[in-house]
Amino acid sequence: MLSKVHTGLDPVPGIWWKPAHKAERVWVGIAFAWCLVLFAMMPLWHFRGGQNPSGVRRRVDPKAYFARTVAFAAQYKIGEDRGLPIVAPPPGADVYLVGLTFQWYPILQLQQGKEYMLHLSALDVNHGFSLFPLSVNFQVVPGYDYGLRVTPTAAGDFRIICNEFCGIGHHTMVGRVIVVDAAGKPVADNSTAHLTNGAAK
Ligand code: CUA
């Protein structure tokens, strides 16, 4: 004899209509209270957490920002790496970095322990600023100048990875930030040398 085929029309066998056990009610209560705690943490963390960026954000015309960045690069250019200018602004300066398909422009050379105002924006589409191998991530959005007060704490030769899918060359979008120590010496340690500059091709 064929066994009965169960469908969604048949009532589920069980005892769901009986009152919940006391332990179950207690756990539902605990889970609900914890939900409220986590919900309260969202606004609380916004004001008390240490993760908020120190920056200011303002609207900007993408083309004007790009022109400003090119002028900045010309002003403080000290060298070149595969066609991209290496730019060394003085401490305290406004530093401009722009993301465009598919490169970060220009290459920055900063001094360890000195504060800069780093401006981030994009020319065309959204890009993701990810300073590798550190855990620093920002959305870079065209039309917004995102100013961050930054003080490089370690000398080194760092890479900027794009972590927002921006098109066919997204994976090649690798930028470079050089941080020199107090003596101003170029850093020999290049632990991320296997990553090539996307703009080099
Ligand atoms: Cu730029 Cu992905």
Short mmCIF file of C-alpha atoms and ligand atoms in Angstrom, two decimals:
data_model
loop_
_atom_site.label_atom_id
_atom_site.label_comp_id
_atom_site.label_asym_id
_atom_site.label_seq_id
_atom_site.Cartn_x
_atom_site.Cartn_y
_atom_site.Cartn_z
CA MET A 1 0.00 0.00 0.00
CA LEU A 2 1.22 3.49 -0.85
CA SER A 3 2.17 5.67 2.08
CA LYS A 4 0.38 9.00 2.38
CA VAL A 5 1.97 11.92 0.56
CA HIS A 6 2.36 14.90 2.91
CA THR A 7 1.61 18.36 1.61
CA GLY A 8 1.50 21.80 3.20
CA LEU A 9 -2.25 21.36 3.49
CA ASP A 10 -1.91 18.74 6.21
CA PRO A 11 -1.60 19.93 9.79
CA VAL A 12 1.84 19.35 11.26
CA PRO A 13 1.75 16.64 13.90
CA GLY A 14 2.87 18.03 17.24
CA ILE A 15 1.85 19.87 20.36
CA TRP A 16 2.39 23.45 19.31
CA TRP A 17 -1.05 24.48 20.58
CA LYS A 18 -0.15 23.64 24.15
CA PRO A 19 1.26 26.46 26.33
CA ALA A 20 5.05 26.90 26.16
CA HIS A 21 7.15 25.40 28.90
CA LYS A 22 8.32 27.85 31.57
CA ALA A 23 11.97 27.46 30.51
CA GLU A 24 11.07 28.33 26.93
CA ARG A 25 9.23 31.47 28.01
CA VAL A 26 12.25 32.50 30.10
CA TRP A 27 14.60 32.05 27.14
CA VAL A 28 12.34 34.00 24.81
CA GLY A 29 12.34 36.78 27.43
CA ILE A 30 16.14 36.72 27.69
CA ALA A 31 16.55 36.77 23.92
CA PHE A 32 14.14 39.70 23.59
CA ALA A 33 15.92 41.66 26.36
CA TRP A 34 19.25 41.01 24.63
CA CYS A 35 17.82 42.29 21.34
CA LEU A 36 16.92 45.53 23.11
CA VAL A 37 20.44 45.81 24.56
CA LEU A 38 22.02 45.35 21.11
CA PHE A 39 19.58 47.84 19.63
CA ALA A 40 20.55 50.41 22.26
CA MET A 41 24.23 49.76 21.53
CA MET A 42 23.90 51.10 17.98
CA PRO A 43 23.27 54.74 18.92
CA LEU A 44 25.42 54.41 22.06
CA TRP A 45 28.41 53.16 20.06
CA HIS A 46 28.02 55.98 17.58
CA PHE A 47 28.75 58.49 20.36
CA ARG A 48 31.01 56.47 22.66
CA GLY A 49 32.83 54.09 20.32
CA GLY A 50 36.35 54.75 19.14
CA GLN A 51 35.75 53.62 15.59
CA ASN A 52 34.25 56.77 14.10
CA PRO A 53 36.42 58.47 11.49
CA SER A 54 37.82 61.83 12.51
CA GLY A 55 36.99 63.38 9.19
CA VAL A 56 34.83 65.98 7.64
CA ARG A 57 32.76 65.34 4.57
CA ARG A 58 31.67 67.87 2.05
CA ARG A 59 30.24 67.92 -1.43
CA VAL A 60 32.62 68.53 -4.29
CA ASP A 61 32.47 68.47 -8.06
CA PRO A 62 34.37 65.29 -9.09
CA LYS A 63 36.17 67.02 -11.97
CA ALA A 64 37.18 69.95 -9.75
CA TYR A 65 38.49 67.51 -7.14
CA PHE A 66 40.48 65.67 -9.78
CA ALA A 67 41.96 68.94 -11.06
CA ARG A 68 42.88 69.88 -7.48
CA THR A 69 44.60 66.51 -7.04
CA VAL A 70 46.59 66.89 -10.26
CA ALA A 71 47.70 70.38 -9.17
CA PHE A 72 48.65 69.00 -5.74
CA ALA A 73 50.69 66.23 -7.37
CA ALA A 74 52.52 68.71 -9.60
CA GLN A 75 53.30 70.95 -6.62
CA TYR A 76 54.99 68.33 -4.44
CA LYS A 77 56.22 65.79 -7.00
CA ILE A 78 59.59 64.28 -6.13
CA GLY A 79 59.75 61.33 -8.48
CA GLU A 80 57.91 58.82 -10.56
CA ASP A 81 57.03 55.15 -10.40
CA ARG A 82 55.80 53.54 -13.60
CA GLY A 83 54.20 56.72 -14.86
CA LEU A 84 52.62 57.77 -11.59
CA PRO A 85 54.03 60.78 -9.72
CA ILE A 86 55.47 60.19 -6.25
CA VAL A 87 54.29 63.14 -4.18
CA ALA A 88 55.80 64.24 -0.86
CA PRO A 89 53.73 66.99 0.77
CA PRO A 90 55.11 68.77 3.87
CA PRO A 91 53.72 67.74 7.30
CA GLY A 92 50.39 69.37 8.08
CA ALA A 93 49.53 69.78 4.43
CA ASP A 94 46.28 68.92 2.75
CA VAL A 95 46.91 65.68 0.86
CA TYR A 96 44.76 64.67 -2.09
CA LEU A 97 44.15 61.14 -3.28
CA VAL A 98 41.70 60.19 -5.97
CA GLY A 99 40.32 56.82 -7.04
CA LEU A 100 39.45 56.34 -10.69
CA THR A 101 39.03 53.33 -12.92
CA PHE A 102 41.46 51.70 -12.36
CA GLN A 103 44.11 53.41 -10.30
CA TRP A 104 44.82 55.45 -7.19
CA TYR A 105 46.40 58.78 -8.04
CA PRO A 106 49.05 59.83 -7.04
CA ILE A 107 51.60 57.84 -5.02
CA LEU A 108 51.94 59.50 -1.61
CA GLN A 109 55.08 59.79 0.44
CA LEU A 110 54.36 60.82 4.03
CA GLN A 111 56.49 61.16 7.16
CA GLN A 112 56.05 58.93 10.17
CA GLY A 113 54.54 60.67 13.21
CA LYS A 114 53.41 63.76 11.31
CA GLU A 115 49.78 64.74 10.89
CA TYR A 116 48.17 65.30 7.50
CA MET A 117 44.71 66.07 6.26
CA LEU A 118 44.08 63.27 3.80
CA HIS A 119 41.35 64.01 1.27
CA LEU A 120 39.73 61.04 -0.44
CA SER A 121 37.35 61.13 -3.36
CA ALA A 122 36.57 59.38 -6.62
CA LEU A 123 36.37 60.68 -10.16
CA ASP A 124 33.89 58.27 -11.71
CA VAL A 125 32.31 55.50 -9.66
CA ASN A 126 32.44 54.23 -6.09
CA HIS A 127 35.76 52.81 -5.03
CA GLY A 128 36.89 51.29 -1.74
CA PHE A 129 40.00 52.61 0.01
CA SER A 130 41.64 49.76 1.85
CA LEU A 131 45.10 50.34 3.26
CA PHE A 132 46.95 47.05 3.10
CA PRO A 133 47.95 45.23 5.28
CA LEU A 134 46.37 47.47 7.93
CA SER A 135 42.69 47.41 8.72
CA VAL A 136 41.69 50.81 7.37
CA ASN A 137 38.65 50.94 5.11
CA PHE A 138 36.66 53.79 3.61
CA GLN A 139 34.09 54.15 0.92
CA VAL A 140 35.31 56.57 -1.71
CA VAL A 141 32.36 58.21 -3.38
CA PRO A 142 32.39 60.60 -6.35
CA GLY A 143 30.98 63.99 -5.40
CA TYR A 144 32.17 63.78 -1.79
CA ASP A 145 35.48 65.01 -0.43
CA TYR A 146 36.22 62.90 2.60
CA GLY A 147 38.84 64.64 4.75
CA LEU A 148 40.60 62.49 7.32
CA ARG A 149 43.16 63.64 9.85
CA VAL A 150 45.81 60.94 9.69
CA THR A 151 49.15 60.40 11.39
CA PRO A 152 51.19 57.52 9.97
CA THR A 153 52.43 55.48 12.93
CA ALA A 154 54.74 53.10 11.09
CA ALA A 155 57.24 53.55 8.30
CA GLY A 156 56.84 51.28 5.34
CA ASP A 157 55.78 50.83 1.78
CA PHE A 158 52.04 50.24 1.82
CA ARG A 159 49.50 49.32 -0.79
CA ILE A 160 45.99 50.65 -1.29
CA ILE A 161 43.61 47.98 -2.48
CA CYS A 162 40.26 48.80 -4.01
CA ASN A 163 37.65 46.82 -2.10
CA GLU A 164 34.56 48.04 -3.92
CA PHE A 165 33.83 46.33 -7.21
CA CYS A 166 34.19 49.11 -9.76
CA GLY A 167 34.50 47.39 -13.13
CA ILE A 168 36.54 45.06 -15.28
CA GLY A 169 39.90 46.28 -13.92
CA HIS A 170 38.87 46.35 -10.27
CA HIS A 171 41.39 43.69 -9.25
CA THR A 172 44.26 45.67 -10.76
CA MET A 173 43.41 48.84 -8.86
CA VAL A 174 46.35 48.97 -6.48
CA GLY A 175 47.83 52.19 -5.14
CA ARG A 176 50.86 52.99 -3.04
CA VAL A 177 51.61 54.98 0.11
CA ILE A 178 55.20 55.31 1.28
CA VAL A 179 55.86 56.33 4.88
CA VAL A 180 59.43 57.40 5.63
CA ASP A 181 60.84 57.44 9.15
CA ALA A 182 62.16 60.44 11.09
CA ALA A 183 65.47 60.27 9.24
CA GLY A 184 63.56 60.59 5.98
CA LYS A 185 65.10 57.41 4.71
CA PRO A 186 63.33 55.39 2.04
CA VAL A 187 62.15 52.13 3.46
CA ALA A 188 63.82 48.99 2.23
CA ASP A 189 61.28 46.63 3.74
CA ASN A 190 58.73 46.02 1.06
CA SER A 191 56.74 43.11 2.37
CA THR A 192 53.98 43.58 -0.18
CA ALA A 193 56.21 43.74 -3.24
CA HIS A 194 54.32 40.90 -4.88
CA LEU A 195 51.44 43.32 -5.43
CA THR A 196 52.05 45.35 -8.55
CA ASN A 197 50.76 48.78 -9.32
CA GLY A 198 47.62 48.46 -11.40
CA ALA A 199 48.41 51.57 -13.38
CA ALA A 200 51.71 50.15 -14.56
CA LYS A 201 50.41 48.33 -17.61
CU1 CUA B 1 38.11 50.67 -7.76
CU2 CUA B 1 37.37 48.44 -7.41
#
